[in-house]
Tab-separated table of C-alpha atoms in Angstrom:
chain	number	residue	atom	x	y	z
A	805	UNK	CA	-7.090	-4.534	-25.234
A	806	UNK	CA	-8.640	-1.641	-27.103
A	807	UNK	CA	-6.852	0.428	-29.733
A	808	UNK	CA	-3.373	1.366	-28.496
A	809	UNK	CA	-4.078	4.989	-29.463
A	810	UNK	CA	-6.205	5.491	-26.340
A	811	UNK	CA	-6.326	3.063	-23.466
A	812	UNK	CA	-8.016	3.099	-20.098
A	813	UNK	CA	-4.956	3.008	-17.864
A	814	UNK	CA	-4.707	2.449	-14.140
A	815	UNK	CA	-1.486	4.108	-12.957
A	816	UNK	CA	-0.004	2.614	-9.783
A	817	UNK	CA	1.318	5.650	-7.900
A	818	UNK	CA	3.611	4.821	-5.008
A	819	UNK	CA	4.203	8.409	-3.975
A	820	UNK	CA	7.639	8.493	-5.571
A	821	UNK	CA	8.952	10.466	-8.515
A	822	UNK	CA	9.185	7.575	-11.002
A	823	UNK	CA	5.556	6.498	-10.782
A	824	UNK	CA	4.372	10.115	-10.848
A	825	UNK	CA	6.286	10.887	-14.050
A	826	UNK	CA	5.107	7.584	-15.581
A	827	UNK	CA	1.474	8.511	-14.878
A	828	UNK	CA	2.030	11.992	-16.307
A	829	UNK	CA	3.572	10.588	-19.485
A	830	UNK	CA	0.711	8.128	-19.918
A	831	UNK	CA	-1.810	10.961	-19.614
A	832	UNK	CA	0.211	13.153	-21.981
A	833	UNK	CA	0.204	10.300	-24.530
A	834	UNK	CA	-3.574	10.614	-24.685
A	835	UNK	CA	-4.608	7.690	-22.509
A	836	UNK	CA	-7.544	7.849	-20.083
A	837	UNK	CA	-5.535	7.574	-16.857
A	838	UNK	CA	-6.719	6.971	-13.296
A	839	UNK	CA	-4.234	6.985	-10.433
A	840	UNK	CA	-4.316	4.456	-7.618
A	841	UNK	CA	-2.201	4.214	-4.489
A	842	UNK	CA	-1.863	0.802	-2.880
A	843	UNK	CA	-2.229	0.883	0.892
A	844	UNK	CA	-0.055	-2.070	1.837
A	845	UNK	CA	0.177	-1.670	5.585
A	846	UNK	CA	-2.623	-2.087	8.096
A	847	UNK	CA	-0.714	0.467	10.193
A	848	UNK	CA	1.033	2.808	7.743
A	849	UNK	CA	2.388	4.980	10.566
A	850	UNK	CA	4.716	2.099	11.417
A	851	UNK	CA	6.386	2.173	8.016
A	852	UNK	CA	9.407	4.318	7.283
A	853	UNK	CA	8.834	7.995	6.477
A	854	UNK	CA	10.165	8.929	3.048
A	855	UNK	CA	10.203	5.390	1.673
A	856	UNK	CA	9.581	4.917	-2.023
A	857	UNK	CA	7.439	1.915	-1.551
A	858	UNK	CA	3.779	2.909	-1.125
A	859	UNK	CA	3.833	2.133	2.559
A	860	UNK	CA	3.453	5.388	4.480
A	861	UNK	CA	0.747	8.003	4.957
A	862	UNK	CA	3.227	10.495	3.530
A	863	UNK	CA	3.519	8.426	0.338
A	864	UNK	CA	-0.257	8.272	-0.036
A	865	UNK	CA	-0.557	12.030	0.287
A	866	UNK	CA	2.298	12.617	-2.157
A	867	UNK	CA	0.625	10.345	-4.703
A	868	UNK	CA	-2.692	12.188	-4.323
A	869	UNK	CA	-1.024	15.572	-4.787
A	870	UNK	CA	0.745	14.310	-7.915
A	871	UNK	CA	-2.543	13.016	-9.363
A	872	UNK	CA	-4.162	16.398	-8.698
A	873	UNK	CA	-1.359	18.184	-10.576
A	874	UNK	CA	-1.572	15.754	-13.505
A	875	UNK	CA	-5.338	16.191	-13.506
A	876	UNK	CA	-6.412	12.569	-13.190
A	877	UNK	CA	-8.849	10.812	-10.823
A	878	UNK	CA	-7.208	9.179	-7.818
A	879	UNK	CA	-8.120	6.359	-5.438
A	880	UNK	CA	-6.532	4.438	-2.584
A	881	UNK	CA	-6.968	0.665	-2.625
A	882	UNK	CA	-6.448	-1.332	0.550
A	883	UNK	CA	-4.350	-4.415	-0.257
A	884	UNK	CA	-2.731	-4.644	3.177
A	885	UNK	CA	-3.978	-8.152	3.985
A	886	UNK	CA	-2.984	-9.517	0.594
A	887	UNK	CA	0.430	-7.856	0.879
A	888	UNK	CA	0.981	-9.313	4.351
A	889	UNK	CA	0.110	-12.826	3.219
A	890	UNK	CA	1.818	-12.855	-0.170
A	891	UNK	CA	4.896	-10.732	0.497
A	892	UNK	CA	5.653	-10.201	4.196
A	893	UNK	CA	4.698	-13.680	5.435
A	894	UNK	CA	6.389	-15.223	2.395
A	895	UNK	CA	9.560	-13.253	3.188
A	896	UNK	CA	9.624	-14.531	6.776
A	897	UNK	CA	8.807	-18.120	5.797
A	898	UNK	CA	11.549	-18.178	3.170
A	899	UNK	CA	14.189	-17.024	5.647
A	900	UNK	CA	12.915	-19.559	8.176
A	901	UNK	CA	13.492	-22.254	5.555
A	902	UNK	CA	17.075	-21.116	4.999
A	903	UNK	CA	16.404	-19.279	1.735
A	904	UNK	CA	17.042	-15.681	0.657
A	905	UNK	CA	13.941	-14.190	-1.047
A	906	UNK	CA	13.503	-11.018	-3.080
A	907	UNK	CA	10.354	-9.289	-1.746
A	908	UNK	CA	10.226	-6.714	-4.571
A	909	UNK	CA	10.010	-9.504	-7.130
A	910	UNK	CA	7.284	-11.217	-5.130
A	911	UNK	CA	5.368	-7.931	-4.845
A	912	UNK	CA	5.455	-7.472	-8.615
A	913	UNK	CA	4.301	-11.040	-9.172
A	914	UNK	CA	1.514	-11.243	-6.615
A	915	UNK	CA	0.429	-7.658	-5.914
A	916	UNK	CA	1.072	-5.220	-8.755
A	917	UNK	CA	0.565	-7.638	-11.629
A	918	UNK	CA	-1.836	-10.101	-10.042
A	919	UNK	CA	-4.104	-8.551	-7.401
A	920	UNK	CA	-3.925	-5.041	-8.887
A	921	UNK	CA	-4.074	-6.090	-12.528
A	922	UNK	CA	-6.919	-8.541	-11.976
A	923	UNK	CA	-8.988	-5.875	-10.236
A	924	UNK	CA	-8.144	-3.331	-12.936
A	925	UNK	CA	-9.272	-5.650	-15.741
A	926	UNK	CA	-12.459	-6.485	-13.846
A	927	UNK	CA	-13.224	-2.751	-13.685
A	928	UNK	CA	-12.751	-2.294	-17.414
A	929	UNK	CA	-9.213	-0.921	-17.540
A	930	UNK	CA	-6.968	-1.979	-20.411
A	931	UNK	CA	-3.590	-1.725	-18.710
A	932	UNK	CA	-1.678	-1.036	-15.519
A	933	UNK	CA	1.060	1.598	-15.689
A	934	UNK	CA	4.038	1.678	-13.308
A	935	UNK	CA	7.290	3.604	-12.980
A	936	UNK	CA	9.518	0.577	-13.632
A	937	UNK	CA	12.454	0.971	-15.999
A	938	UNK	CA	11.858	-1.743	-18.619
A	939	UNK	CA	10.464	-2.011	-22.142
A	940	UNK	CA	7.615	-3.995	-23.666
A	941	UNK	CA	7.714	-4.713	-27.397
A	942	UNK	CA	5.806	-6.934	-29.813
A	943	UNK	CA	7.798	-9.810	-31.284
A	944	UNK	CA	7.711	-11.153	-34.823
A	945	UNK	CA	5.121	-13.749	-33.752
A	946	UNK	CA	2.853	-11.060	-32.324
A	947	UNK	CA	3.632	-11.970	-28.716
A	948	UNK	CA	4.504	-9.326	-26.149
A	949	UNK	CA	8.145	-9.305	-25.047
A	950	UNK	CA	9.841	-7.807	-22.002
A	951	UNK	CA	13.196	-6.127	-22.649
A	952	UNK	CA	15.762	-4.261	-20.627
A	953	UNK	CA	15.369	-0.510	-20.291
A	954	UNK	CA	17.186	1.665	-22.814
A	955	UNK	CA	19.378	2.890	-19.966
A	956	UNK	CA	20.738	-0.332	-18.481
A	957	UNK	CA	22.059	1.553	-15.446
A	958	UNK	CA	18.433	1.953	-14.292
A	959	UNK	CA	17.103	-1.320	-15.721
A	960	UNK	CA	14.559	-3.130	-13.514
A	961	UNK	CA	13.683	-6.023	-15.808
A	962	UNK	CA	15.147	-8.496	-13.289
A	963	UNK	CA	12.331	-7.904	-10.800
A	964	UNK	CA	9.763	-8.049	-13.619
A	965	UNK	CA	10.956	-11.399	-14.950
A	966	UNK	CA	8.055	-13.131	-13.180
A	967	UNK	CA	5.478	-11.552	-15.522
A	968	UNK	CA	3.839	-13.840	-18.065
A	969	UNK	CA	2.635	-12.932	-21.542
A	970	UNK	CA	-0.912	-12.159	-20.373
A	971	UNK	CA	0.350	-9.732	-17.768
A	972	UNK	CA	2.740	-8.091	-20.230
A	973	UNK	CA	-0.177	-7.589	-22.622
A	974	UNK	CA	-1.776	-5.320	-20.012
A	975	UNK	CA	1.292	-3.464	-18.728
A	976	UNK	CA	2.773	-0.053	-19.576
A	977	UNK	CA	6.259	1.159	-18.565
A	978	UNK	CA	6.503	4.759	-19.851
A	979	UNK	CA	10.012	5.301	-18.445
A	980	UNK	CA	11.657	2.265	-20.013
A	981	UNK	CA	12.365	3.455	-23.538
A	982	UNK	CA	13.889	6.840	-22.780
A	983	UNK	CA	17.577	7.415	-22.213
A	984	UNK	CA	17.170	9.773	-19.289
A	985	UNK	CA	19.131	9.893	-16.084
A	986	UNK	CA	17.402	10.022	-12.724
A	987	UNK	CA	18.444	13.673	-12.523
A	988	UNK	CA	16.564	14.306	-15.780
A	989	UNK	CA	13.501	12.440	-14.485
A	990	UNK	CA	13.536	14.693	-11.437
A	991	UNK	CA	13.934	17.757	-13.661
A	992	UNK	CA	10.952	16.598	-15.727
A	993	UNK	CA	8.903	16.160	-12.556
A	994	UNK	CA	9.826	19.679	-11.493
A	995	UNK	CA	8.821	21.080	-14.894
A	996	UNK	CA	5.476	19.323	-14.520
A	997	UNK	CA	5.001	20.889	-11.087
A	998	UNK	CA	5.208	17.587	-9.210
A	999	UNK	CA	6.276	18.117	-5.606
A	1000	UNK	CA	7.911	14.665	-5.479
A	1001	UNK	CA	10.667	15.904	-7.828
A	1002	UNK	CA	13.128	16.130	-4.939
A	1003	UNK	CA	11.796	13.282	-2.835
A	1004	UNK	CA	14.632	10.876	-1.927
A	1005	UNK	CA	14.591	7.293	-3.094
A	1006	UNK	CA	14.691	4.360	-0.718
A	1007	UNK	CA	16.408	1.139	-1.700
A	1008	UNK	CA	15.568	-0.764	1.467
A	1009	UNK	CA	12.751	-3.237	2.018
A	1010	UNK	CA	9.652	-1.068	2.347
A	1011	UNK	CA	7.982	-3.079	5.126
A	1012	UNK	CA	11.002	-3.076	7.461
A	1013	UNK	CA	10.633	0.250	9.223
A	1014	UNK	CA	14.210	0.766	10.439
A	1015	UNK	CA	16.055	-1.202	7.749
A	1016	UNK	CA	17.152	-3.827	10.306
A	1017	UNK	CA	16.319	-7.063	8.481
A	1018	UNK	CA	17.853	-9.318	11.120
A	1019	UNK	CA	15.947	-7.566	13.895
A	1020	UNK	CA	12.726	-7.821	11.894
A	1021	UNK	CA	13.205	-11.566	11.397
A	1022	UNK	CA	14.226	-12.154	15.021
A	1023	UNK	CA	11.060	-10.416	16.256
A	1024	UNK	CA	8.962	-12.863	14.260
A	1025	UNK	CA	11.006	-16.046	14.421
A	1026	UNK	CA	12.615	-15.643	17.831
A	1027	UNK	CA	16.085	-16.651	18.956
A	1028	UNK	CA	17.242	-20.226	18.475
A	1029	UNK	CA	20.857	-20.833	19.359
A	1030	UNK	CA	22.761	-23.124	17.014
A	1031	UNK	CA	26.243	-23.996	15.851
A	1032	UNK	CA	28.502	-22.397	13.283
A	1033	UNK	CA	30.559	-25.129	11.623
A	1034	UNK	CA	33.536	-25.156	9.307
A	1035	UNK	CA	33.725	-27.288	6.164
A	1036	UNK	CA	34.959	-30.270	8.189
A	1037	UNK	CA	31.977	-30.044	10.532
A	1038	UNK	CA	34.013	-28.644	13.426
A	1039	UNK	CA	32.211	-26.192	15.677
A	1040	UNK	CA	33.817	-22.753	15.390
A	1041	UNK	CA	31.108	-20.578	16.922
A	1042	UNK	CA	27.446	-20.192	17.813
A	1043	UNK	CA	24.572	-18.080	16.557
A	1044	UNK	CA	21.126	-17.018	17.812
A	1045	UNK	CA	19.171	-17.971	14.710
A	1046	UNK	CA	20.126	-19.332	11.295
A	1047	UNK	CA	17.589	-16.937	9.764
A	1048	UNK	CA	20.013	-14.107	10.493
A	1049	UNK	CA	22.479	-15.279	7.821
A	1050	UNK	CA	22.652	-15.361	4.036
A	1051	UNK	CA	24.923	-17.341	1.739
A	1052	UNK	CA	28.039	-15.322	0.938
A	1053	UNK	CA	27.831	-13.237	4.126
A	1054	UNK	CA	31.185	-12.261	5.636
A	1055	UNK	CA	30.465	-9.695	8.343
A	1056	UNK	CA	28.713	-10.335	11.621
A	1057	UNK	CA	29.659	-14.011	11.924
A	1058	UNK	CA	31.050	-13.531	15.455
A	1059	UNK	CA	33.510	-16.429	15.135
A	1060	UNK	CA	35.895	-16.399	18.050
A	1061	UNK	CA	39.002	-17.689	16.301
A	1062	UNK	CA	40.421	-17.081	12.833
A	1063	UNK	CA	40.670	-19.678	10.084
A	1064	UNK	CA	43.923	-21.706	10.023
A	1065	UNK	CA	45.124	-19.769	6.974
A	1066	UNK	CA	44.114	-16.446	8.516
A	1067	UNK	CA	41.762	-15.581	5.651
A	1068	UNK	CA	38.180	-14.392	6.108
A	1069	UNK	CA	35.372	-16.928	6.226
A	1070	UNK	CA	32.030	-16.701	4.504
A	1071	UNK	CA	28.639	-18.337	4.962
A	1072	UNK	CA	28.504	-21.360	2.640
A	1073	UNK	CA	25.302	-23.067	3.717
A	1074	UNK	CA	22.345	-22.583	6.049
A	1075	UNK	CA	20.547	-25.641	7.406
A	1076	UNK	CA	17.245	-24.837	9.136
A	1077	UNK	CA	16.675	-28.530	9.919
A	1078	UNK	CA	19.506	-28.713	12.455
A	1079	UNK	CA	19.860	-24.913	12.845
A	1080	UNK	CA	23.484	-24.862	11.707
A	1081	UNK	CA	25.447	-22.405	9.610
A	1082	UNK	CA	28.489	-23.610	7.672
A	1083	UNK	CA	31.351	-21.237	6.891
A	1084	UNK	CA	34.448	-21.531	4.759
A	1085	UNK	CA	36.841	-19.730	2.395
A	1086	UNK	CA	35.749	-17.476	-0.432
A	1087	UNK	CA	36.706	-20.056	-3.068
A	1088	UNK	CA	34.170	-22.501	-1.642
A	1089	UNK	CA	31.364	-20.186	-2.765
A	1090	UNK	CA	32.028	-20.995	-6.438
A	1091	UNK	CA	28.815	-22.317	-7.984
A	1092	UNK	CA	28.926	-24.254	-11.257
A	1093	UNK	CA	25.224	-25.081	-11.700
A	1094	UNK	CA	21.822	-24.662	-10.104
A	1095	UNK	CA	18.353	-26.106	-10.175
A	1096	UNK	CA	15.346	-23.817	-9.932
A	1097	UNK	CA	11.612	-24.235	-9.423
A	1098	UNK	CA	8.434	-22.365	-10.424
A	1099	UNK	CA	9.687	-21.181	-13.800
A	1100	UNK	CA	7.650	-18.341	-15.286
A	1101	UNK	CA	8.084	-17.443	-18.947
A	1102	UNK	CA	7.730	-13.997	-20.512
A	1103	UNK	CA	6.149	-15.444	-23.629
A	1104	UNK	CA	6.414	-18.876	-25.236
A	1105	UNK	CA	8.410	-21.279	-22.990
A	1106	UNK	CA	11.641	-22.696	-24.432
A	1107	UNK	CA	11.101	-26.168	-25.886
A	1108	UNK	CA	14.529	-27.486	-24.941
A	1109	UNK	CA	18.079	-26.536	-23.964
A	1110	UNK	CA	19.433	-23.174	-25.028
A	1111	UNK	CA	22.181	-20.620	-24.574
A	1112	UNK	CA	21.392	-17.478	-22.576
A	1113	UNK	CA	22.815	-14.971	-20.176
A	1114	UNK	CA	21.600	-15.069	-16.581
A	1115	UNK	CA	21.233	-12.441	-13.875
A	1116	UNK	CA	21.146	-13.577	-10.257
A	1117	UNK	CA	20.385	-10.407	-8.316
A	1118	UNK	CA	18.662	-7.106	-8.960
A	1119	UNK	CA	21.803	-5.141	-9.769
A	1120	UNK	CA	24.108	-8.013	-10.621
A	1121	UNK	CA	26.108	-8.679	-13.752
A	1122	UNK	CA	25.073	-11.062	-16.511
A	1123	UNK	CA	26.866	-14.372	-16.950
A	1124	UNK	CA	26.788	-16.854	-19.844
A	1125	UNK	CA	24.876	-20.070	-19.199
A	1126	UNK	CA	23.317	-23.151	-20.727
A	1127	UNK	CA	19.756	-23.666	-19.454
A	1128	UNK	CA	17.017	-26.221	-19.951
A	1129	UNK	CA	13.432	-26.391	-18.664
A	1130	UNK	CA	12.486	-29.526	-16.734
A	1131	UNK	CA	9.345	-31.615	-17.012
A	1132	UNK	CA	8.192	-30.561	-13.533
A	1133	UNK	CA	8.112	-26.853	-14.362
A	1134	UNK	CA	11.614	-26.073	-13.171
A	1135	UNK	CA	14.910	-25.136	-14.728
A	1136	UNK	CA	18.508	-26.418	-14.781
A	1137	UNK	CA	21.227	-23.808	-15.336
A	1138	UNK	CA	24.934	-24.478	-15.929
A	1139	UNK	CA	27.415	-21.607	-15.788
A	1140	UNK	CA	30.241	-21.213	-18.281
A	1141	UNK	CA	32.403	-19.894	-15.442
A	1142	UNK	CA	31.832	-20.271	-11.687
A	1143	UNK	CA	29.795	-17.575	-9.925
A	1144	UNK	CA	29.657	-16.652	-6.256
A	1145	UNK	CA	27.052	-15.557	-3.753
A	1146	UNK	CA	24.238	-17.664	-5.190
A	1147	UNK	CA	21.638	-18.568	-2.584
A	1148	UNK	CA	18.472	-20.667	-2.643
A	1149	UNK	CA	15.428	-18.416	-2.716
A	1150	UNK	CA	16.963	-15.900	-5.094
A	1151	UNK	CA	15.629	-15.563	-8.629
A	1152	UNK	CA	17.579	-16.530	-11.719
A	1153	UNK	CA	16.422	-14.520	-14.736
A	1154	UNK	CA	17.360	-15.618	-18.253
A	1155	UNK	CA	18.014	-13.162	-21.097
A	1156	UNK	CA	18.346	-13.518	-24.844
A	1157	UNK	CA	20.123	-10.289	-25.667
A	1158	UNK	CA	17.955	-7.616	-24.041
A	1159	UNK	CA	14.846	-9.809	-24.032
A	1160	UNK	CA	13.761	-11.413	-20.766
A	1161	UNK	CA	13.091	-15.092	-21.426
A	1162	UNK	CA	11.834	-15.971	-17.972
A	1163	UNK	CA	12.508	-16.333	-14.282
A	1164	UNK	CA	12.686	-19.146	-11.741
A	1165	UNK	CA	13.386	-19.485	-8.019
A	1166	UNK	CA	16.722	-21.081	-7.118
A	1167	UNK	CA	16.173	-24.292	-5.153
A	1168	UNK	CA	19.702	-25.737	-4.934
A	1169	UNK	CA	23.227	-25.035	-6.137
A	1170	UNK	CA	26.040	-27.317	-7.203
A	1171	UNK	CA	29.663	-26.544	-6.481
A	1172	UNK	CA	32.928	-28.387	-6.156
A	1173	UNK	CA	34.162	-28.864	-2.621
A	1174	UNK	CA	37.040	-26.636	-1.665
A	1175	UNK	CA	39.242	-29.669	-1.123
A	1176	UNK	CA	38.484	-31.017	-4.604
A	1177	UNK	CA	39.108	-27.654	-6.169
A	1178	UNK	CA	42.432	-27.373	-4.369
A	1179	UNK	CA	43.570	-30.859	-5.347
A	1180	UNK	CA	42.778	-30.241	-9.022
A	1181	UNK	CA	44.287	-26.774	-9.029
A	1182	UNK	CA	40.814	-25.217	-9.503
C-alpha cells in the first residue's frame, strides 16, 4: 500500500446509511475515494425494496445519490453471476446437506473481500472501504489485526472473521473506532446531506425477497416427505423437507402429540441422507465440543492449543473455550461450559480479548446423550 496519509480507496456503497457515511469519512480523511455499487442480482426488481443489501434498483440509485453528495466518482459493477454461484447456490447447497450457513459471512469472504478486492487492486486501488463496524490495527509484529468495534453493541467482527492478513492489509472500516450510536450515524448522514439518513435497515437475507427462507428453499429443493423421530428413533411426525429445519428450532415442527413429559421438543439433528429430523428436549442440545473445517486466520495461525473466547452466531455471546488447529486445516474447540443451538454450517470465530484470531466452519458437534446426562445428574 502507499502512504497511509492518502490512499486510493474503493468504497463499497450498498445504498444504506452505514456505507454512505463510511465513504464520506474516508473522503473527509483526505483519501482519493471512488464509490462502487455491487449489482448482485440479475433481476434486481425481484429483490426486496428498502433492503440494506445492495440488491435493489432503489439501493443502486440511493448509492449514486450519496456519491454525488460526497463528491466522488461512482460506478456500478455487475457481480450477479459470482454472487449467485458463491453465495446463493452455496446457501441452498448447505441447507440441502443439512447444514445452517451464514450468507453474510460468505459474501464478505467471496464477494466483498475477494472478487471486489481483487478487482480493486488490479485497477490500482490501495484499499476497499465498507460500512462494517470493526477495527483494524497494527500489532507489535507489524501484522494487521482485526478487532471488535469500539461499540460492541454494533460490532460486526464475527462476519469478518474470514478475512486473512492480506485482505486486512487492504481494508478500511471508518465506522469501527467511533463510539457512536446508530442514531448518531443517521444524524451525521443528515448533516452531510445524505438522503439515506432515514432509510430503514434490513436484517433479513438480502436475496430472499419476502423473507420466507423455508419457501425460498422449497422452491429450489422441492418437497421431500420424511420422518420426524424422537431420541429413541420412534416416529412422532412427518415433514415435507429436512431443509426446512435448523438445529435448535422449536416452532413449526407440526408434531401431532406432545412429549411424554409434556415439555417442548427441539430439533436436535438433521440427516439429509435418510431425510429425517430428530427432536428431543432442550437439555439434549447441550454441546461440549465441536470440530470445524476450513480455518481462516486473521494473521499468523496459532501454532498449537490455546485459550480463547468463541462466538457462534452474529449477535451471540462469547464463551470460554480451549481450541487447537488440526493438521488438515481444521479446528477442534472444547467449551468450558455446555452451549446450545450449535449447528453444522455455522461459523465459530475465536477471539483473544477484542482481537479476532480466526474463523472456521462447524462440521460436527459433540454432546452427551440426554439419557447419559440424566443418569449422571448433568
